[in-house]
Coordinates of C-alpha atoms in Angstrom, one line a residue:
M1 CA -24.7 1.4 0.0
K2 CA -21.1 2.6 -0.8
D3 CA -19.3 0.3 -2.8
L4 CA -16.3 -0.3 -0.7
L5 CA -14.7 0.8 3.0
V6 CA -11.1 0.9 3.7
L7 CA -8.8 0.1 6.7
V8 CA -5.4 1.3 7.7
P9 CA -3.3 1.8 9.8
D10 CA -2.1 4.9 9.3
A11 CA -1.5 7.6 7.5
D12 CA 0.9 6.4 4.6
I13 CA -0.7 4.1 3.9
E14 CA -4.1 5.6 3.3
Q15 CA -2.8 7.9 1.6
A16 CA -1.0 6.0 -0.7
M17 CA -5.1 4.1 -1.6
K18 CA -6.2 7.9 -1.8
G19 CA -3.4 8.0 -4.4
L20 CA -4.4 4.6 -6.3
L21 CA -8.1 4.2 -5.6
V22 CA -8.5 7.0 -7.9
R23 CA -6.4 5.8 -10.7
T24 CA -9.1 3.7 -12.6
D25 CA -7.2 3.3 -15.6
N26 CA -3.5 2.6 -14.7
I27 CA -4.9 -0.5 -12.4
D28 CA -8.2 -1.4 -14.8
I29 CA -11.1 -0.5 -12.3
A30 CA -14.3 1.9 -12.8
P31 CA -14.5 4.7 -10.2
V32 CA -15.1 3.6 -7.1
D33 CA -17.2 5.3 -4.3
F34 CA -14.9 4.5 -1.4
E35 CA -14.0 5.3 2.1
I36 CA -10.9 5.5 4.2
R37 CA -10.1 4.1 8.0
R38 CA -7.8 4.5 10.5
H39 CA -7.4 2.7 13.4
V40 CA -6.3 4.4 16.3
N41 CA -4.2 0.9 17.4
R42 CA -2.5 1.3 13.9
D43 CA -1.4 -2.1 11.9
S44 CA -1.5 -4.1 15.6
G45 CA -4.6 -2.9 15.7
C46 CA -6.0 -3.7 12.5
R47 CA -4.2 -7.3 12.1
A48 CA -6.3 -7.9 15.8
N49 CA -9.3 -6.0 16.2
A50 CA -10.4 -5.6 12.3
A51 CA -13.2 -7.8 12.3
S52 CA -14.8 -5.6 15.9
Y53 CA -14.1 -2.5 13.3
L54 CA -15.8 -3.3 11.0
Q55 CA -18.9 -5.7 11.8
P56 CA -21.1 -1.9 12.4
Y57 CA -20.5 -1.2 8.9
L58 CA -21.9 -4.4 7.1
R59 CA -25.3 -2.3 5.6
A60 CA -23.5 0.2 5.0
Y61 CA -20.3 -1.2 2.2
R62 CA -20.6 -3.4 -0.3
Y63 CA -17.3 -4.5 0.5
A64 CA -14.4 -4.2 2.8
L65 CA -10.5 -4.4 2.4
V66 CA -8.0 -4.2 5.1
T67 CA -4.7 -3.5 4.8
F68 CA -1.5 -3.0 6.9
D69 CA 2.5 -3.7 7.0
R70 CA 3.6 -6.9 8.4
H71 CA 6.5 -5.3 10.1
G72 CA 5.0 -4.1 13.3
C73 CA 1.2 -5.4 13.3
G74 CA 2.6 -8.1 16.0
S75 CA 2.6 -11.8 14.3
R76 CA 5.5 -13.8 13.3
G77 CA 3.4 -15.1 10.6
T78 CA 3.8 -14.9 6.4
R79 CA 2.3 -12.4 5.0
E80 CA -0.2 -15.1 3.9
E81 CA -0.8 -16.6 7.3
I82 CA -2.1 -13.4 8.5
Q83 CA -3.9 -12.2 5.8
E84 CA -5.6 -15.9 6.3
E85 CA -6.3 -14.8 10.4
V86 CA -7.9 -11.4 9.3
E87 CA -9.8 -13.1 6.6
S88 CA -11.1 -15.7 8.4
D89 CA -12.6 -13.2 11.2
L90 CA -14.0 -10.8 9.0
T91 CA -15.8 -13.7 7.2
R92 CA -17.0 -14.8 10.6
N93 CA -18.3 -11.2 11.4
G94 CA -20.4 -11.1 8.1
W95 CA -18.2 -10.3 5.2
E96 CA -18.3 -13.6 3.6
N97 CA -16.8 -13.0 -0.4
R98 CA -17.3 -9.5 0.7
S99 CA -13.6 -8.5 2.0
K100 CA -10.6 -8.7 1.3
V101 CA -6.7 -8.9 3.7
I102 CA -3.2 -7.0 2.6
V103 CA -0.9 -7.7 4.3
I104 CA 2.4 -5.3 3.1
D105 CA 6.1 -7.1 3.5
P106 CA 7.8 -6.0 4.6
E107 CA 6.3 -2.3 4.9
I108 CA 4.5 0.2 2.1
E109 CA 7.5 1.5 1.3
V110 CA 8.2 -1.5 -0.6
W111 CA 5.7 0.1 -3.7
V112 CA 7.4 2.4 -3.7
W113 CA 10.5 1.3 -5.3
S114 CA 9.8 1.4 -9.0
R115 CA 12.0 2.2 -11.3
S116 CA 10.4 5.2 -12.8
P117 CA 12.1 9.1 -12.7
V118 CA 8.3 9.8 -10.9
V119 CA 10.1 7.9 -7.5
A120 CA 13.4 9.9 -7.7
A121 CA 11.7 12.9 -8.4
V122 CA 9.2 12.8 -5.2
L123 CA 12.5 11.3 -3.3
G124 CA 14.4 14.5 -4.5
W125 CA 17.0 13.4 -7.3
G126 CA 14.7 15.0 -9.1
N127 CA 14.1 13.0 -12.1
D128 CA 17.3 11.0 -13.0
F129 CA 15.6 7.6 -10.7
E130 CA 19.6 5.4 -12.2
A131 CA 21.9 7.6 -10.2
L132 CA 19.2 7.1 -7.2
R133 CA 19.5 4.1 -7.8
R134 CA 23.3 3.2 -7.6
W135 CA 24.0 5.8 -4.9
L136 CA 21.4 3.9 -3.4
V137 CA 23.7 0.6 -4.5
S138 CA 27.5 2.6 -3.8
E139 CA 26.2 2.7 -0.3
N140 CA 25.0 -1.0 -0.2
L141 CA 21.2 0.1 0.2
W142 CA 20.6 -2.0 -2.6
A143 CA 21.9 -5.7 -3.8
P144 CA 22.4 -4.9 -7.1
N145 CA 21.5 -8.3 -8.8
H146 CA 18.0 -7.2 -6.7
R147 CA 15.1 -5.8 -7.9
K148 CA 14.4 -3.4 -5.0
P149 CA 16.4 -2.7 -1.8
Q150 CA 16.8 -4.9 1.0
D151 CA 15.6 -2.3 3.6
P152 CA 12.8 -0.4 0.8
K153 CA 12.6 2.2 4.5
D154 CA 15.6 3.0 4.9
A155 CA 16.7 3.1 1.8
M156 CA 13.4 6.0 0.9
R157 CA 14.5 7.6 4.9
K158 CA 18.5 7.9 3.8
A159 CA 17.4 8.6 -0.4
M160 CA 15.6 11.6 1.1
E161 CA 18.4 12.7 3.7
R162 CA 21.0 12.5 0.5
A163 CA 19.3 15.2 -1.3
R164 CA 18.5 17.4 1.5
L165 CA 14.9 17.9 1.8
R166 CA 13.0 19.4 4.6
P167 CA 12.3 17.2 7.4
K168 CA 9.3 18.1 7.3
A169 CA 8.9 16.4 3.1
R170 CA 10.7 13.6 3.9
R171 CA 8.4 12.8 7.0
S172 CA 5.1 13.9 5.0
P173 CA 2.1 11.1 4.1
S174 CA 1.4 13.1 1.0
K175 CA 5.0 11.4 -1.0
F176 CA 3.4 8.4 -1.2
R177 CA -0.2 10.0 -2.6
D178 CA 2.3 11.4 -5.3
L179 CA 3.2 7.9 -5.9
A180 CA 0.3 6.4 -6.6
T181 CA -1.0 9.2 -8.5
L182 CA 1.3 9.1 -10.4
V183 CA 3.5 6.6 -11.6
D184 CA 3.0 3.3 -13.6
F185 CA 2.3 0.3 -11.8
T186 CA 1.4 -2.0 -14.5
D187 CA 4.8 -3.6 -13.9
C188 CA 5.0 -4.2 -10.3
E189 CA 5.3 -7.4 -10.0
D190 CA 4.8 -6.6 -5.8
P191 CA 2.6 -9.8 -4.3
S192 CA 0.6 -7.7 -1.6
F193 CA 0.9 -4.7 -4.9
V194 CA -0.8 -7.4 -7.4
E195 CA -3.7 -9.1 -5.2
L196 CA -4.8 -5.6 -4.2
T197 CA -5.8 -5.1 -8.0
R198 CA -6.6 -8.4 -8.7
T199 CA -9.0 -7.9 -6.2
L200 CA -10.4 -4.1 -6.9
R201 CA -10.9 -6.4 -10.6
A202 CA -13.2 -8.5 -9.4
W203 CA -15.0 -6.6 -7.0
F204 CA -14.7 -2.9 -9.7
P205 CA -14.4 -4.2 -13.5
P206 CA -14.0 -1.9 -15.9
E207 CA -17.4 -0.2 -17.3
T208 CA -16.6 -2.4 -21.2
E209 CA -16.7 -5.9 -19.3
R210 CA -20.0 -5.3 -16.9

């Protein structure tokens, strides 16, 4: 039996999870034997059909994690309401106390905006995060008194365009893996990310705590 099955909607979140789940020291978990699968119907499929998709794997994995964006999932509910809805479905289908749903609000790009030179480098701005932030502020893409851009996805897209990254590089999901692998997430306060890491620590505590 493997440790963890992760259901995701697309390659961007898949790459982010691949990078994150090997960061055992940074997120303070034991090594995890995991597999990631993509739902063909993307965010809406993860929301509406996670329970039926995962049901055949009940005896193959200790835990199941479902992660998707709130935008595009087809629900007008809050992040918490959507999570509760899908988690209830999973519980009814045999995953009680063995599953967790993480809804990223609004989209995976919200996890990108850590104040790290790695973010600037991956987006094509060398290592100068402050230069990147100043430009976003000047373009009204980042309110000066906010911790992150008001539209994280649009800010990321325009920052890469400004840096003149090639279209292929801008579209590549690998940037999410690069960020997840290299950025220090110790101070990340995004609610969905905090909930994700808290869940992983509960399921896979470091060896010293077992």
